[in-house]
PDB file of C-alpha atoms in Angstrom:
ATOM      1  CA  MET X  15       0.000   0.000   0.000  1.00  0.00           C
ATOM      2  CA  THR X  16       1.077   3.576  -0.613  1.00  0.00           C
ATOM      3  CA  GLY X  17       0.871   6.202   2.124  1.00  0.00           C
ATOM      4  CA  ARG X  18       2.727   8.816   4.168  1.00  0.00           C
ATOM      5  CA  ALA X  19       2.972   6.528   7.187  1.00  0.00           C
ATOM      6  CA  SER X  20       5.390   3.645   7.078  1.00  0.00           C
ATOM      7  CA  GLU X  21       4.124   0.158   6.376  1.00  0.00           C
ATOM      8  CA  SER X  22       4.588  -0.772  10.054  1.00  0.00           C
ATOM      9  CA  ASP X  23       2.338   2.021  11.282  1.00  0.00           C
ATOM     10  CA  THR X  24      -1.282   1.715  12.300  1.00  0.00           C
ATOM     11  CA  VAL X  25      -3.747   4.337  11.083  1.00  0.00           C
ATOM     12  CA  ILE X  26      -6.686   3.365  13.329  1.00  0.00           C
ATOM     13  CA  GLU X  27      -6.734   0.777  16.097  1.00  0.00           C
ATOM     14  CA  THR X  28      -9.568  -0.185  18.435  1.00  0.00           C
ATOM     15  CA  VAL X  29      -9.479  -2.548  21.402  1.00  0.00           C
ATOM     16  CA  ALA X  30     -12.760  -3.782  22.927  1.00  0.00           C
ATOM     17  CA  LEU X  31     -14.315  -0.484  21.813  1.00  0.00           C
ATOM     18  CA  SER X  32     -17.949   0.074  22.778  1.00  0.00           C
ATOM     19  CA  LYS X  33     -20.327   2.997  22.376  1.00  0.00           C
ATOM     20  CA  TRP X  34     -24.017   2.960  23.141  1.00  0.00           C
ATOM     21  CA  TYR X  35     -26.819   5.511  23.167  1.00  0.00           C
ATOM     22  CA  GLY X  36     -29.178   4.494  25.944  1.00  0.00           C
ATOM     23  CA  GLU X  37     -30.287   1.014  24.940  1.00  0.00           C
ATOM     24  CA  VAL X  38     -29.082   1.423  21.350  1.00  0.00           C
ATOM     25  CA  ILE X  39     -25.662  -0.064  20.582  1.00  0.00           C
ATOM     26  CA  GLY X  40     -23.408   1.868  18.199  1.00  0.00           C
ATOM     27  CA  VAL X  41     -20.350  -0.382  18.331  1.00  0.00           C
ATOM     28  CA  ASN X  42     -19.874  -3.318  20.688  1.00  0.00           C
ATOM     29  CA  ASN X  43     -16.552  -4.865  21.765  1.00  0.00           C
ATOM     30  CA  PHE X  44     -15.091  -3.636  18.486  1.00  0.00           C
ATOM     31  CA  ASN X  45     -11.553  -4.791  17.669  1.00  0.00           C
ATOM     32  CA  LEU X  46      -9.853  -3.447  14.578  1.00  0.00           C
ATOM     33  CA  ARG X  47      -6.479  -2.516  13.141  1.00  0.00           C
ATOM     34  CA  ILE X  48      -6.233  -0.441   9.969  1.00  0.00           C
ATOM     35  CA  ARG X  49      -2.896  -0.064   8.194  1.00  0.00           C
ATOM     36  CA  PRO X  50      -1.838   2.721   5.792  1.00  0.00           C
ATOM     37  CA  GLY X  51      -3.388   2.656   2.318  1.00  0.00           C
ATOM     38  CA  ILE X  52      -7.085   2.414   1.434  1.00  0.00           C
ATOM     39  CA  THR X  53      -9.408   0.462   3.699  1.00  0.00           C
ATOM     40  CA  GLY X  54     -13.093  -0.092   3.021  1.00  0.00           C
ATOM     41  CA  ILE X  55     -15.662  -0.235   5.820  1.00  0.00           C
ATOM     42  CA  VAL X  56     -18.697  -2.176   4.604  1.00  0.00           C
ATOM     43  CA  GLY X  57     -22.004  -2.745   6.342  1.00  0.00           C
ATOM     44  CA  PRO X  58     -25.736  -2.069   6.093  1.00  0.00           C
ATOM     45  CA  ASN X  59     -27.259   1.168   7.334  1.00  0.00           C
ATOM     46  CA  GLY X  60     -27.254   1.201  11.124  1.00  0.00           C
ATOM     47  CA  SER X  61     -24.387  -1.280  11.405  1.00  0.00           C
ATOM     48  CA  GLY X  62     -22.072   1.107  13.263  1.00  0.00           C
ATOM     49  CA  LYS X  63     -20.027   2.703  10.468  1.00  0.00           C
ATOM     50  CA  SER X  64     -20.938   6.286  11.357  1.00  0.00           C
ATOM     51  CA  THR X  65     -20.442   5.665  15.085  1.00  0.00           C
ATOM     52  CA  LEU X  66     -16.951   4.316  14.380  1.00  0.00           C
ATOM     53  CA  PHE X  67     -16.123   7.424  12.360  1.00  0.00           C
ATOM     54  CA  LYS X  68     -17.446   9.774  15.070  1.00  0.00           C
ATOM     55  CA  LEU X  69     -15.261   7.992  17.610  1.00  0.00           C
ATOM     56  CA  ALA X  70     -12.233   8.242  15.298  1.00  0.00           C
ATOM     57  CA  LEU X  71     -12.862  11.960  14.821  1.00  0.00           C
ATOM     58  CA  GLY X  72     -13.186  12.569  18.561  1.00  0.00           C
ATOM     59  CA  LEU X  73     -16.766  13.798  18.184  1.00  0.00           C
ATOM     60  CA  ILE X  74     -18.015  11.315  20.777  1.00  0.00           C
ATOM     61  CA  ARG X  75     -16.360   9.466  23.652  1.00  0.00           C
ATOM     62  CA  PRO X  76     -16.285   5.680  24.055  1.00  0.00           C
ATOM     63  CA  ASN X  77     -18.238   4.090  26.883  1.00  0.00           C
ATOM     64  CA  ALA X  78     -15.646   1.316  27.081  1.00  0.00           C
ATOM     65  CA  GLY X  79     -12.444   0.213  25.391  1.00  0.00           C
ATOM     66  CA  ASP X  80      -9.932   2.294  23.460  1.00  0.00           C
ATOM     67  CA  ILE X  81      -9.435   3.843  20.048  1.00  0.00           C
ATOM     68  CA  THR X  82      -6.260   5.407  18.676  1.00  0.00           C
ATOM     69  CA  VAL X  83      -5.885   7.321  15.423  1.00  0.00           C
ATOM     70  CA  LEU X  84      -2.394   7.886  14.031  1.00  0.00           C
ATOM     71  CA  GLY X  85      -1.113   6.666  17.392  1.00  0.00           C
ATOM     72  CA  GLU X  86      -3.144   9.085  19.527  1.00  0.00           C
ATOM     73  CA  LYS X  87      -6.481   9.069  21.325  1.00  0.00           C
ATOM     74  CA  PRO X  88      -8.867  11.380  19.442  1.00  0.00           C
ATOM     75  CA  TRP X  89     -11.140  12.496  22.292  1.00  0.00           C
ATOM     76  CA  ARG X  90     -10.385  16.153  23.163  1.00  0.00           C
ATOM     77  CA  ASN X  91      -7.264  16.055  21.001  1.00  0.00           C
ATOM     78  CA  ALA X  92      -7.420  19.194  18.859  1.00  0.00           C
ATOM     79  CA  PRO X  93      -3.867  18.870  17.438  1.00  0.00           C
ATOM     80  CA  LEU X  94      -4.730  15.424  16.042  1.00  0.00           C
ATOM     81  CA  HIS X  95      -7.628  16.893  14.070  1.00  0.00           C
ATOM     82  CA  SER X  96      -5.180  18.749  11.814  1.00  0.00           C
ATOM     83  CA  SER X  97      -3.979  15.345  10.575  1.00  0.00           C
ATOM     84  CA  ILE X  98      -7.463  14.083   9.667  1.00  0.00           C
ATOM     85  CA  GLY X  99      -9.765  15.138   6.836  1.00  0.00           C
ATOM     86  CA  PHE X 100     -13.436  14.168   6.963  1.00  0.00           C
ATOM     87  CA  CYS X 101     -16.062  13.991   4.215  1.00  0.00           C
ATOM     88  CA  PRO X 102     -19.514  13.470   5.809  1.00  0.00           C
ATOM     89  CA  ASP X 103     -22.386  11.526   4.291  1.00  0.00           C
ATOM     90  CA  TYR X 104     -24.795  14.456   4.719  1.00  0.00           C
ATOM     91  CA  GLU X 105     -25.138  17.673   2.735  1.00  0.00           C
ATOM     92  CA  SER X 106     -22.595  20.097   4.217  1.00  0.00           C
ATOM     93  CA  LEU X 107     -21.990  22.711   1.515  1.00  0.00           C
ATOM     94  CA  PRO X 108     -23.381  26.245   2.057  1.00  0.00           C
ATOM     95  CA  THR X 109     -25.594  26.663  -1.008  1.00  0.00           C
ATOM     96  CA  GLU X 110     -25.068  30.428  -1.355  1.00  0.00           C
ATOM     97  CA  ALA X 111     -21.275  30.184  -1.212  1.00  0.00           C
ATOM     98  CA  THR X 112     -19.033  29.512  -4.189  1.00  0.00           C
ATOM     99  CA  GLY X 113     -16.705  26.538  -4.138  1.00  0.00           C
ATOM    100  CA  ARG X 114     -13.780  28.901  -3.606  1.00  0.00           C
ATOM    101  CA  GLU X 115     -15.488  30.591  -0.661  1.00  0.00           C
ATOM    102  CA  TYR X 116     -16.274  27.206   0.878  1.00  0.00           C
ATOM    103  CA  LEU X 117     -12.684  25.973   0.596  1.00  0.00           C
ATOM    104  CA  ARG X 118     -11.319  29.227   2.005  1.00  0.00           C
ATOM    105  CA  LEU X 119     -13.758  28.934   4.915  1.00  0.00           C
ATOM    106  CA  ILE X 120     -12.658  25.379   5.713  1.00  0.00           C
ATOM    107  CA  GLY X 121      -9.000  26.310   5.296  1.00  0.00           C
ATOM    108  CA  GLY X 122      -9.470  29.258   7.642  1.00  0.00           C
ATOM    109  CA  LEU X 123     -10.860  26.941  10.302  1.00  0.00           C
ATOM    110  CA  HIS X 124      -7.544  25.084  10.084  1.00  0.00           C
ATOM    111  CA  GLY X 125      -5.553  28.298  10.526  1.00  0.00           C
ATOM    112  CA  MET X 126      -4.662  28.723   6.863  1.00  0.00           C
ATOM    113  CA  LYS X 127      -4.633  32.192   5.305  1.00  0.00           C
ATOM    114  CA  GLY X 128      -3.205  34.469   2.648  1.00  0.00           C
ATOM    115  CA  ASP X 129      -1.282  33.207  -0.344  1.00  0.00           C
ATOM    116  CA  ALA X 130      -0.821  29.748   1.154  1.00  0.00           C
ATOM    117  CA  LEU X 131      -4.582  29.277   1.399  1.00  0.00           C
ATOM    118  CA  SER X 132      -5.159  30.646  -2.110  1.00  0.00           C
ATOM    119  CA  LYS X 133      -2.532  28.301  -3.533  1.00  0.00           C
ATOM    120  CA  ARG X 134      -3.896  25.282  -1.684  1.00  0.00           C
ATOM    121  CA  THR X 135      -7.457  26.103  -2.787  1.00  0.00           C
ATOM    122  CA  THR X 136      -6.331  25.926  -6.406  1.00  0.00           C
ATOM    123  CA  GLU X 137      -4.337  22.745  -5.770  1.00  0.00           C
ATOM    124  CA  VAL X 138      -7.173  20.775  -4.184  1.00  0.00           C
ATOM    125  CA  SER X 139      -9.681  21.954  -6.780  1.00  0.00           C
ATOM    126  CA  ASP X 140      -7.324  20.583  -9.440  1.00  0.00           C
ATOM    127  CA  ILE X 141      -6.945  17.290  -7.567  1.00  0.00           C
ATOM    128  CA  VAL X 142     -10.713  16.716  -7.432  1.00  0.00           C
ATOM    129  CA  GLY X 143     -11.393  18.112 -10.909  1.00  0.00           C
ATOM    130  CA  MET X 144     -13.364  21.170  -9.780  1.00  0.00           C
ATOM    131  CA  ARG X 145     -11.161  24.128 -10.725  1.00  0.00           C
ATOM    132  CA  ARG X 146     -13.475  25.332 -13.499  1.00  0.00           C
ATOM    133  CA  ALA X 147     -16.418  25.358 -11.073  1.00  0.00           C
ATOM    134  CA  LEU X 148     -14.655  27.116  -8.194  1.00  0.00           C
ATOM    135  CA  ASP X 149     -16.495  30.404  -8.649  1.00  0.00           C
ATOM    136  CA  ARG X 150     -19.954  28.894  -9.068  1.00  0.00           C
ATOM    137  CA  LYS X 151     -22.348  28.680  -6.128  1.00  0.00           C
ATOM    138  CA  THR X 152     -22.408  25.196  -4.656  1.00  0.00           C
ATOM    139  CA  GLY X 153     -26.206  25.194  -4.667  1.00  0.00           C
ATOM    140  CA  GLY X 154     -26.024  24.793  -8.449  1.00  0.00           C
ATOM    141  CA  TYR X 155     -23.640  21.831  -8.346  1.00  0.00           C
ATOM    142  CA  SER X 156     -24.689  18.346  -9.411  1.00  0.00           C
ATOM    143  CA  ARG X 157     -24.522  15.517  -6.863  1.00  0.00           C
ATOM    144  CA  GLY X 158     -21.153  14.384  -8.186  1.00  0.00           C
ATOM    145  CA  MET X 159     -19.748  17.919  -8.100  1.00  0.00           C
ATOM    146  CA  LYS X 160     -20.906  18.325  -4.508  1.00  0.00           C
ATOM    147  CA  GLN X 161     -19.146  15.121  -3.513  1.00  0.00           C
ATOM    148  CA  ARG X 162     -15.950  16.290  -5.203  1.00  0.00           C
ATOM    149  CA  MET X 163     -16.108  19.637  -3.416  1.00  0.00           C
ATOM    150  CA  LYS X 164     -16.709  17.950  -0.049  1.00  0.00           C
ATOM    151  CA  ILE X 165     -13.619  15.809  -0.673  1.00  0.00           C
ATOM    152  CA  ALA X 166     -11.688  18.977  -1.577  1.00  0.00           C
ATOM    153  CA  GLY X 167     -12.739  20.432   1.773  1.00  0.00           C
ATOM    154  CA  ALA X 168     -11.405  17.338   3.517  1.00  0.00           C
ATOM    155  CA  LEU X 169      -8.100  17.764   1.630  1.00  0.00           C
ATOM    156  CA  ILE X 170      -7.586  21.493   2.102  1.00  0.00           C
ATOM    157  CA  HIS X 171      -5.247  21.216   5.129  1.00  0.00           C
ATOM    158  CA  ASP X 172      -3.275  18.319   3.587  1.00  0.00           C
ATOM    159  CA  PRO X 173      -4.126  15.673   6.216  1.00  0.00           C
ATOM    160  CA  ASP X 174      -2.391  12.320   6.607  1.00  0.00           C
ATOM    161  CA  LEU X 175      -5.696  10.461   6.933  1.00  0.00           C
ATOM    162  CA  LEU X 176      -8.940  10.902   5.012  1.00  0.00           C
ATOM    163  CA  ILE X 177     -12.204   9.502   6.382  1.00  0.00           C
ATOM    164  CA  LEU X 178     -14.896   9.391   3.687  1.00  0.00           C
ATOM    165  CA  ASP X 179     -18.403   8.459   4.845  1.00  0.00           C
ATOM    166  CA  GLU X 180     -20.462   6.987   1.975  1.00  0.00           C
ATOM    167  CA  PRO X 181     -18.906   9.269  -0.699  1.00  0.00           C
ATOM    168  CA  LEU X 182     -20.552   7.339  -3.566  1.00  0.00           C
ATOM    169  CA  SER X 183     -24.073   7.497  -2.163  1.00  0.00           C
ATOM    170  CA  GLY X 184     -26.699   8.866  -4.548  1.00  0.00           C
ATOM    171  CA  THR X 185     -24.400   9.111  -7.568  1.00  0.00           C
ATOM    172  CA  ASP X 186     -24.948   7.594 -11.006  1.00  0.00           C
ATOM    173  CA  PRO X 187     -22.665   4.845 -12.397  1.00  0.00           C
ATOM    174  CA  LEU X 188     -20.398   7.187 -14.378  1.00  0.00           C
ATOM    175  CA  VAL X 189     -19.881   9.528 -11.428  1.00  0.00           C
ATOM    176  CA  ARG X 190     -19.250   6.553  -9.127  1.00  0.00           C
ATOM    177  CA  LYS X 191     -16.464   5.345 -11.429  1.00  0.00           C
ATOM    178  CA  GLU X 192     -14.913   8.818 -11.502  1.00  0.00           C
ATOM    179  CA  LEU X 193     -15.081   9.119  -7.705  1.00  0.00           C
ATOM    180  CA  ILE X 194     -13.577   5.648  -7.256  1.00  0.00           C
ATOM    181  CA  ASP X 195     -10.682   6.634  -9.530  1.00  0.00           C
ATOM    182  CA  LEU X 196     -10.266   9.859  -7.529  1.00  0.00           C
ATOM    183  CA  ILE X 197     -10.186   8.020  -4.192  1.00  0.00           C
ATOM    184  CA  LYS X 198      -7.578   5.580  -5.491  1.00  0.00           C
ATOM    185  CA  SER X 199      -5.500   8.515  -6.734  1.00  0.00           C
ATOM    186  CA  LEU X 200      -5.651  10.236  -3.337  1.00  0.00           C
ATOM    187  CA  ASN X 201      -3.648   7.329  -1.947  1.00  0.00           C
ATOM    188  CA  LYS X 202      -1.498   6.313  -4.916  1.00  0.00           C
ATOM    189  CA  ASP X 203      -0.582   9.763  -6.230  1.00  0.00           C
ATOM    190  CA  HIS X 204      -0.970  12.027  -3.183  1.00  0.00           C
ATOM    191  CA  GLY X 205      -0.018   9.737  -0.303  1.00  0.00           C
ATOM    192  CA  HIS X 206      -3.123  10.025   1.866  1.00  0.00           C
ATOM    193  CA  SER X 207      -4.325   7.002   3.791  1.00  0.00           C
ATOM    194  CA  VAL X 208      -8.062   6.623   3.155  1.00  0.00           C
ATOM    195  CA  VAL X 209     -10.791   4.951   5.187  1.00  0.00           C
ATOM    196  CA  VAL X 210     -13.976   4.851   3.116  1.00  0.00           C
ATOM    197  CA  SER X 211     -17.393   3.451   3.969  1.00  0.00           C
ATOM    198  CA  SER X 212     -20.148   1.976   1.828  1.00  0.00           C
ATOM    199  CA  HIS X 213     -23.051  -0.431   2.228  1.00  0.00           C
ATOM    200  CA  VAL X 214     -22.181  -1.904  -1.194  1.00  0.00           C
ATOM    201  CA  LEU X 215     -19.294  -4.400  -1.176  1.00  0.00           C
ATOM    202  CA  PHE X 216     -18.836  -4.165  -4.952  1.00  0.00           C
ATOM    203  CA  GLU X 217     -18.058  -0.432  -4.683  1.00  0.00           C
ATOM    204  CA  ILE X 218     -15.357  -1.033  -2.090  1.00  0.00           C
ATOM    205  CA  GLU X 219     -13.955  -3.938  -4.117  1.00  0.00           C
ATOM    206  CA  ARG X 220     -13.163  -1.512  -6.946  1.00  0.00           C
ATOM    207  CA  MET X 221     -11.074   0.660  -4.603  1.00  0.00           C
ATOM    208  CA  THR X 222      -9.170  -1.737  -2.389  1.00  0.00           C
ATOM    209  CA  HIS X 223      -8.661  -5.354  -1.320  1.00  0.00           C
ATOM    210  CA  ASP X 224      -8.524  -4.385   2.382  1.00  0.00           C
ATOM    211  CA  VAL X 225     -12.003  -4.563   3.880  1.00  0.00           C
ATOM    212  CA  VAL X 226     -13.713  -4.509   7.265  1.00  0.00           C
ATOM    213  CA  LEU X 227     -17.221  -5.976   7.369  1.00  0.00           C
ATOM    214  CA  ILE X 228     -19.403  -4.478  10.127  1.00  0.00           C
ATOM    215  CA  TYR X 229     -22.711  -5.894  11.337  1.00  0.00           C
ATOM    216  CA  LYS X 230     -24.719  -4.914  14.425  1.00  0.00           C
ATOM    217  CA  GLY X 231     -21.855  -2.907  15.860  1.00  0.00           C
ATOM    218  CA  ARG X 232     -19.175  -5.564  15.501  1.00  0.00           C
ATOM    219  CA  ALA X 233     -16.306  -6.152  13.097  1.00  0.00           C
ATOM    220  CA  VAL X 234     -17.415  -9.574  11.883  1.00  0.00           C
ATOM    221  CA  ALA X 235     -14.676  -9.970   9.263  1.00  0.00           C
ATOM    222  CA  THR X 236     -11.485  -8.180   8.297  1.00  0.00           C
ATOM    223  CA  GLY X 237      -8.897  -8.825   5.638  1.00  0.00           C
ATOM    224  CA  ASP X 238      -8.700  -9.468   1.928  1.00  0.00           C
ATOM    225  CA  ILE X 239     -11.811  -8.818  -0.164  1.00  0.00           C
ATOM    226  CA  TYR X 240     -11.723 -12.314  -1.668  1.00  0.00           C
ATOM    227  CA  GLU X 241     -11.624 -13.968   1.755  1.00  0.00           C
ATOM    228  CA  ILE X 242     -14.583 -11.883   2.867  1.00  0.00           C
ATOM    229  CA  ARG X 243     -16.529 -12.723  -0.296  1.00  0.00           C
ATOM    230  CA  ASP X 244     -15.979 -16.427   0.413  1.00  0.00           C
ATOM    231  CA  LEU X 245     -17.193 -15.908   3.975  1.00  0.00           C
ATOM    232  CA  ILE X 246     -20.351 -14.146   2.776  1.00  0.00           C
ATOM    233  CA  ASP X 247     -21.050 -16.840   0.170  1.00  0.00           C
ATOM    234  CA  LYS X 248     -20.778 -19.568   2.830  1.00  0.00           C
ATOM    235  CA  HIS X 249     -23.382 -17.821   4.959  1.00  0.00           C
TER     236      HIS X 249
END
């Protein structure tokens, strides 16, 4: 796998991790180790994918167990957040802002400014194929363009790790192929480790062979895509 971290490093690791909301279980005794490269998180809606991401981002605190991201605990760890870029599964673009204004806003939140921010805005818009649409309002973007711009926002501060929550959701087949190629390029050509979720195994299979299968809050299978396919077929 290609990445900024060495092959011996661990991007995300959980040990007996549990998070619940009242009587609802988010993740339960979750054990996982993700290495640098691209890793797919696959599971049906409600399986625990989003809870895992919130824990990795330090947005919520575990009830039990431990999680480390890039070797550090994410809860109340602001410096760690500068090493992580997040693309949410919900609509997060301000519709009255242009793409350029959005990227400058996100960059500003990371302490970027001046010429460095202007240069990086152009760079990430080139990476995601959105430079020609930078000065259009995001409310007029297509679904695929919105996804590209959200990924650009996750890239703006040049993080080591990208967490992409259902980035292919709601896109047509052509756009899905383009986004898959983009995600692969983010690792191969730009050195970012990527953790990407989907409820469709076939989509993940086109990006990576490293997969984690989640069901009812547990990591029920991890490893090579072909091994996991065999496991699914047997059950």
